[in-house]
mmCIF file of C-alpha atoms in Angstrom:
data_model
loop_
_atom_site.group_PDB
_atom_site.id
_atom_site.type_symbol
_atom_site.label_atom_id
_atom_site.label_comp_id
_atom_site.label_asym_id
_atom_site.label_seq_id
_atom_site.Cartn_x
_atom_site.Cartn_y
_atom_site.Cartn_z
ATOM 1 C CA UNK Z 160 0.000 0.000 0.000
ATOM 2 C CA UNK Z 161 1.050 3.558 -0.681
ATOM 3 C CA UNK Z 162 2.599 5.301 2.267
ATOM 4 C CA UNK Z 163 1.385 8.759 1.328
ATOM 5 C CA UNK Z 164 -1.996 10.499 1.239
ATOM 6 C CA UNK Z 165 -2.839 13.349 -1.104
ATOM 7 C CA UNK Z 166 -6.052 15.114 -2.161
ATOM 8 C CA UNK Z 167 -7.462 13.643 -5.352
ATOM 9 C CA UNK Z 168 -7.613 16.949 -7.186
ATOM 10 C CA UNK Z 169 -6.894 20.646 -6.863
ATOM 11 C CA UNK Z 170 -7.532 23.703 -8.994
ATOM 12 C CA UNK Z 171 -5.483 26.803 -9.441
ATOM 13 C CA UNK Z 172 -5.551 29.965 -11.477
ATOM 14 C CA UNK Z 173 -2.700 30.726 -13.801
ATOM 15 C CA UNK Z 174 0.064 32.900 -12.320
ATOM 16 C CA UNK Z 175 -1.073 32.142 -8.758
ATOM 17 C CA UNK Z 176 0.828 30.026 -6.216
ATOM 18 C CA UNK Z 177 -0.230 26.447 -5.601
ATOM 19 C CA UNK Z 178 0.296 24.473 -2.418
ATOM 20 C CA UNK Z 179 -0.002 20.722 -2.840
ATOM 21 C CA UNK Z 180 -0.157 18.868 0.493
ATOM 22 C CA UNK Z 181 0.976 15.348 1.290
ATOM 23 C CA UNK Z 182 0.715 13.286 4.452
ATOM 24 C CA UNK Z 183 3.324 10.616 5.154
ATOM 25 C CA UNK Z 184 2.753 9.869 8.805
ATOM 26 C CA UNK Z 185 4.628 6.541 8.759
ATOM 27 C CA UNK Z 186 7.825 7.921 7.270
ATOM 28 C CA UNK Z 187 11.008 6.613 8.800
ATOM 29 C CA UNK Z 188 14.057 8.635 9.663
ATOM 30 C CA UNK Z 189 15.997 7.502 6.595
ATOM 31 C CA UNK Z 190 13.238 8.033 4.036
ATOM 32 C CA UNK Z 191 13.503 10.887 1.592
ATOM 33 C CA UNK Z 192 10.394 12.712 0.365
ATOM 34 C CA UNK Z 193 10.181 12.837 -3.408
ATOM 35 C CA UNK Z 194 7.748 14.608 -5.684
ATOM 36 C CA UNK Z 195 7.120 13.680 -9.275
ATOM 37 C CA UNK Z 196 4.587 14.861 -11.786
ATOM 38 C CA UNK Z 197 3.104 13.089 -14.756
ATOM 39 C CA UNK Z 198 1.468 14.333 -17.901
ATOM 40 C CA UNK Z 199 -0.918 12.019 -19.792
ATOM 41 C CA UNK Z 200 0.846 9.188 -21.627
ATOM 42 C CA UNK Z 201 4.262 10.218 -20.345
ATOM 43 C CA UNK Z 202 6.600 8.891 -17.709
ATOM 44 C CA UNK Z 203 6.827 10.750 -14.400
ATOM 45 C CA UNK Z 204 9.072 13.789 -14.246
ATOM 46 C CA UNK Z 205 11.166 14.533 -11.167
ATOM 47 C CA UNK Z 206 10.174 17.734 -9.394
ATOM 48 C CA UNK Z 207 12.030 17.904 -6.091
ATOM 49 C CA UNK Z 208 13.103 15.868 -3.081
ATOM 50 C CA UNK Z 209 14.208 16.490 0.479
ATOM 51 C CA UNK Z 210 14.958 14.863 3.808
ATOM 52 C CA UNK Z 211 14.446 17.342 6.637
ATOM 53 C CA UNK Z 212 15.089 20.876 5.494
ATOM 54 C CA UNK Z 213 12.996 22.886 3.090
ATOM 55 C CA UNK Z 214 14.292 22.723 -0.461
ATOM 56 C CA UNK Z 215 14.102 25.012 -3.457
ATOM 57 C CA UNK Z 216 14.897 24.424 -7.096
ATOM 58 C CA UNK Z 217 13.966 26.040 -10.383
ATOM 59 C CA UNK Z 218 10.698 24.128 -10.577
ATOM 60 C CA UNK Z 219 9.285 24.325 -7.070
ATOM 61 C CA UNK Z 220 9.820 24.528 -3.345
ATOM 62 C CA UNK Z 221 9.339 21.735 -0.841
ATOM 63 C CA UNK Z 222 8.277 22.581 2.689
ATOM 64 C CA UNK Z 223 8.737 19.715 5.139
ATOM 65 C CA UNK Z 224 7.008 19.705 8.507
ATOM 66 C CA UNK Z 225 9.232 19.602 11.546
ATOM 67 C CA UNK Z 226 7.991 16.108 12.464
ATOM 68 C CA UNK Z 227 8.358 15.056 8.802
ATOM 69 C CA UNK Z 228 4.887 13.556 8.776
ATOM 70 C CA UNK Z 229 3.717 15.910 6.070
ATOM 71 C CA UNK Z 230 5.094 18.080 3.340
ATOM 72 C CA UNK Z 231 3.883 20.665 0.856
ATOM 73 C CA UNK Z 232 4.964 21.171 -2.708
ATOM 74 C CA UNK Z 233 4.811 24.820 -3.665
ATOM 75 C CA UNK Z 234 4.560 26.019 -7.233
ATOM 76 C CA UNK Z 235 5.177 29.726 -6.958
ATOM 77 C CA UNK Z 236 3.391 30.783 -10.132
ATOM 78 C CA UNK Z 237 1.290 28.126 -11.790
ATOM 79 C CA UNK Z 238 1.290 27.963 -15.545
ATOM 80 C CA UNK Z 239 -0.884 25.938 -17.873
ATOM 81 C CA UNK Z 240 2.079 23.606 -18.381
ATOM 82 C CA UNK Z 241 1.986 22.734 -14.692
ATOM 83 C CA UNK Z 242 -1.335 20.932 -15.099
ATOM 84 C CA UNK Z 243 -0.479 17.321 -14.297
ATOM 85 C CA UNK Z 244 -0.856 14.595 -11.694
ATOM 86 C CA UNK Z 245 1.550 15.243 -8.836
ATOM 87 C CA UNK Z 246 2.828 12.299 -6.837
ATOM 88 C CA UNK Z 247 4.394 12.487 -3.415
ATOM 89 C CA UNK Z 248 6.428 9.441 -2.403
ATOM 90 C CA UNK Z 249 8.774 8.450 0.353
ATOM 91 C CA UNK Z 250 11.928 6.707 -0.626
ATOM 92 C CA UNK Z 251 14.503 4.912 1.454
ATOM 93 C CA UNK Z 252 17.845 6.483 0.613
ATOM 94 C CA UNK Z 253 19.744 3.244 0.764
ATOM 95 C CA UNK Z 254 20.438 0.937 -2.137
ATOM 96 C CA UNK Z 255 17.425 -1.256 -1.431
ATOM 97 C CA UNK Z 256 14.786 1.425 -1.620
ATOM 98 C CA UNK Z 257 12.086 1.687 -4.250
ATOM 99 C CA UNK Z 258 9.471 4.265 -5.183
ATOM 100 C CA UNK Z 259 5.882 3.403 -4.332
ATOM 101 C CA UNK Z 260 3.323 5.769 -5.808
ATOM 102 C CA UNK Z 261 0.027 6.723 -4.218
ATOM 103 C CA UNK Z 262 -2.925 8.048 -6.147
ATOM 104 C CA UNK Z 263 -1.515 11.527 -6.567
ATOM 105 C CA UNK Z 264 -3.198 14.902 -6.939
ATOM 106 C CA UNK Z 265 -4.536 15.990 -10.287
ATOM 107 C CA UNK Z 266 -3.798 19.687 -10.622
ATOM 108 C CA UNK Z 267 -5.892 21.746 -13.008
ATOM 109 C CA UNK Z 268 -4.757 25.244 -13.938
ATOM 110 C CA UNK Z 269 -7.287 27.731 -15.221
ATOM 111 C CA UNK Z 270 -6.239 30.551 -17.540
ATOM 112 C CA UNK I 235 19.393 15.856 -16.862
ATOM 113 C CA UNK I 236 19.925 12.154 -17.145
ATOM 114 C CA UNK I 237 17.939 10.313 -19.770
ATOM 115 C CA UNK I 238 16.202 6.976 -19.668
ATOM 116 C CA UNK I 239 14.939 5.664 -22.967
ATOM 117 C CA UNK I 240 12.283 3.031 -23.503
ATOM 118 C CA UNK I 241 11.673 1.116 -26.695
ATOM 119 C CA UNK I 242 9.258 0.635 -28.277
ATOM 120 C CA UNK I 243 7.023 3.581 -27.396
ATOM 121 C CA UNK I 244 4.029 1.551 -28.380
ATOM 122 C CA UNK I 245 3.450 -1.984 -29.578
ATOM 123 C CA UNK I 246 0.485 -4.044 -30.674
ATOM 124 C CA UNK I 247 0.758 -7.805 -30.437
ATOM 125 C CA UNK I 248 -1.505 -10.781 -30.890
ATOM 126 C CA UNK I 249 -2.830 -12.679 -27.924
ATOM 127 C CA UNK I 250 -0.529 -15.533 -26.992
ATOM 128 C CA UNK I 251 2.652 -13.973 -28.304
ATOM 129 C CA UNK I 252 5.492 -12.453 -26.311
ATOM 130 C CA UNK I 253 6.726 -8.896 -26.454
ATOM 131 C CA UNK I 254 9.929 -7.322 -25.135
ATOM 132 C CA UNK I 255 10.305 -3.773 -23.861
ATOM 133 C CA UNK I 256 13.757 -2.265 -23.408
ATOM 134 C CA UNK I 257 14.825 0.321 -20.866
ATOM 135 C CA UNK I 258 18.182 2.049 -21.312
ATOM 136 C CA UNK I 259 20.010 4.583 -19.213
ATOM 137 C CA UNK I 260 21.744 6.712 -21.814
ATOM 138 C CA UNK I 261 24.301 8.712 -19.845
ATOM 139 C CA UNK I 262 24.685 6.996 -16.510
ATOM 140 C CA UNK I 263 25.073 3.558 -15.030
ATOM 141 C CA UNK I 264 22.118 2.021 -13.280
ATOM 142 C CA UNK I 265 22.654 -0.872 -10.924
ATOM 143 C CA UNK I 266 18.957 -0.771 -10.125
ATOM 144 C CA UNK I 267 16.013 -0.309 -12.447
ATOM 145 C CA UNK I 268 12.314 -0.448 -11.675
ATOM 146 C CA UNK I 269 9.366 -1.556 -13.777
ATOM 147 C CA UNK I 270 5.870 -0.139 -13.329
ATOM 148 C CA UNK I 271 2.503 -0.740 -14.928
ATOM 149 C CA UNK I 272 -0.181 1.903 -15.187
ATOM 150 C CA UNK I 273 -3.786 1.460 -16.249
ATOM 151 C CA UNK I 274 -5.810 4.432 -17.532
ATOM 152 C CA UNK I 275 -6.624 7.012 -14.848
ATOM 153 C CA UNK I 276 -4.763 5.001 -12.221
ATOM 154 C CA UNK I 277 -1.458 5.442 -10.462
ATOM 155 C CA UNK I 278 1.761 3.627 -11.242
ATOM 156 C CA UNK I 279 2.012 0.173 -9.758
ATOM 157 C CA UNK I 280 5.487 -1.154 -9.041
ATOM 158 C CA UNK I 281 5.915 -4.565 -10.650
ATOM 159 C CA UNK I 282 9.510 -5.418 -9.904
ATOM 160 C CA UNK I 283 12.927 -4.140 -8.995
ATOM 161 C CA UNK I 284 15.688 -5.167 -11.340
ATOM 162 C CA UNK I 285 19.275 -5.432 -10.160
ATOM 163 C CA UNK I 286 22.169 -5.784 -12.588
ATOM 164 C CA UNK I 287 23.561 -9.273 -12.636
ATOM 165 C CA UNK I 288 20.980 -10.814 -10.324
ATOM 166 C CA UNK I 289 17.380 -11.925 -10.317
ATOM 167 C CA UNK I 290 14.650 -9.336 -10.172
ATOM 168 C CA UNK I 291 12.560 -8.861 -7.065
ATOM 169 C CA UNK I 292 8.869 -9.006 -7.894
ATOM 170 C CA UNK I 293 6.088 -7.312 -5.970
ATOM 171 C CA UNK I 294 3.361 -9.428 -4.469
ATOM 172 C CA UNK I 295 0.834 -10.533 -7.035
ATOM 173 C CA UNK I 296 3.104 -10.083 -10.057
ATOM 174 C CA UNK I 297 3.775 -13.321 -11.926
ATOM 175 C CA UNK I 298 7.516 -13.628 -12.459
ATOM 176 C CA UNK I 299 7.093 -16.303 -15.140
ATOM 177 C CA UNK I 300 4.818 -14.044 -17.117
ATOM 178 C CA UNK I 301 6.806 -10.831 -16.758
ATOM 179 C CA UNK I 302 10.419 -11.795 -17.374
ATOM 180 C CA UNK I 303 12.962 -9.204 -16.396
ATOM 181 C CA UNK I 304 16.587 -9.245 -17.452
ATOM 182 C CA UNK I 305 19.180 -6.704 -16.336
ATOM 183 C CA UNK I 306 22.330 -7.957 -17.979
ATOM 184 C CA UNK I 307 24.251 -4.688 -18.105
ATOM 185 C CA UNK I 308 24.505 -1.451 -16.169
ATOM 186 C CA UNK I 309 22.602 0.421 -18.856
ATOM 187 C CA UNK I 310 19.935 -2.000 -20.031
ATOM 188 C CA UNK I 311 16.987 -3.804 -18.493
ATOM 189 C CA UNK I 312 14.320 -5.624 -20.455
ATOM 190 C CA UNK I 313 10.773 -6.642 -19.613
ATOM 191 C CA UNK I 314 9.282 -9.492 -21.611
ATOM 192 C CA UNK I 315 5.555 -10.071 -21.376
ATOM 193 C CA UNK I 316 5.109 -13.733 -22.224
ATOM 194 C CA UNK I 317 1.940 -15.249 -23.668
ATOM 195 C CA UNK I 318 0.317 -11.848 -23.632
ATOM 196 C CA UNK I 319 -3.426 -11.520 -23.171
ATOM 197 C CA UNK I 320 -5.719 -8.512 -23.626
ATOM 198 C CA UNK I 321 -5.743 -7.883 -19.872
ATOM 199 C CA UNK I 322 -1.975 -7.252 -20.095
ATOM 200 C CA UNK I 323 -2.665 -4.196 -22.229
ATOM 201 C CA UNK I 324 -1.300 -1.280 -20.262
ATOM 202 C CA UNK I 325 1.266 1.516 -20.075
ATOM 203 C CA UNK I 326 4.602 0.112 -18.897
ATOM 204 C CA UNK I 327 7.151 2.499 -17.419
ATOM 205 C CA UNK I 328 10.691 1.913 -16.288
ATOM 206 C CA UNK I 329 12.948 3.991 -14.096
ATOM 207 C CA UNK I 330 16.640 3.791 -13.362
ATOM 208 C CA UNK I 331 18.680 4.792 -10.362
ATOM 209 C CA UNK I 332 22.028 6.459 -10.962
ATOM 210 C CA UNK I 333 24.535 4.204 -9.225
ATOM 211 C CA UNK I 334 27.136 6.867 -8.696
ATOM 212 C CA UNK I 335 25.086 9.593 -7.100
ATOM 213 C CA UNK I 336 23.736 9.929 -3.624
ATOM 214 C CA UNK I 337 20.577 11.812 -2.783
ATOM 215 C CA UNK I 338 22.536 14.649 -1.246
ATOM 216 C CA UNK I 339 23.830 15.574 -4.713
ATOM 217 C CA UNK I 340 20.378 15.727 -6.268
ATOM 218 C CA UNK I 341 17.878 13.450 -7.922
ATOM 219 C CA UNK I 342 19.070 9.980 -8.715
ATOM 220 C CA UNK I 343 15.992 8.267 -10.174
ATOM 221 C CA UNK I 344 14.945 8.908 -13.739
ATOM 222 C CA UNK I 345 11.919 7.644 -15.617
ATOM 223 C CA UNK I 346 11.525 6.516 -19.186
ATOM 224 C CA UNK I 347 8.835 7.816 -21.509
ATOM 225 C CA UNK I 348 6.736 4.703 -21.112
ATOM 226 C CA UNK I 349 5.624 1.990 -23.526
ATOM 227 C CA UNK I 350 2.035 1.366 -24.530
ATOM 228 C CA UNK I 351 1.213 -2.307 -24.991
ATOM 229 C CA UNK I 352 -1.997 -3.326 -26.697
ATOM 230 C CA UNK I 353 -2.786 -7.023 -26.957
ATOM 231 C CA UNK I 354 -5.427 -7.924 -29.522
#
């Protein structure tokens, strides 16, 4: 079973920020939090990952709760190209880890 | 960024035949590769973890004799769907883990574009 819980869908207006939440209450101390997004008929695309501290990259920001049981992916200015299914996963950083995907959040962006 | 290539992008085969899907890491070595299956409007389901030079580890409920996985080199893993049936029609996706990078240096897992299999 997936170890993460996300809302099924969210809507945003173009050029506005989007906060996508994820609960991972059973995360262990060595698990990284990864976010991917997927467009229809394409493989998932890496967005961002983190362990404990908040992370920023050119695509998004990742805010991780102090207890690490939840995180939020932040798209600072949504564009139409950001419409996709966003998956939050937890991943053991060691060599034996694998990525298990939950149901994800389908993000719609309105012009 | 690193590239993972899958081939073919789509394939149609007759029921009862076998079909092979290739997954290649183009600019990095991948000791570990993963195979997923995705049905329309559903999430990705992990089928198996493929380790170079050893037998794949299959997830519960996945028939290892039906979905043969070979990972003979550090840049290539193959998934063969044997005696395919219409219910095997799906989107198959592979991912590869960069063997030489740790998570502290950035992302290490890259996904292929996916392969559509239609069994008629």
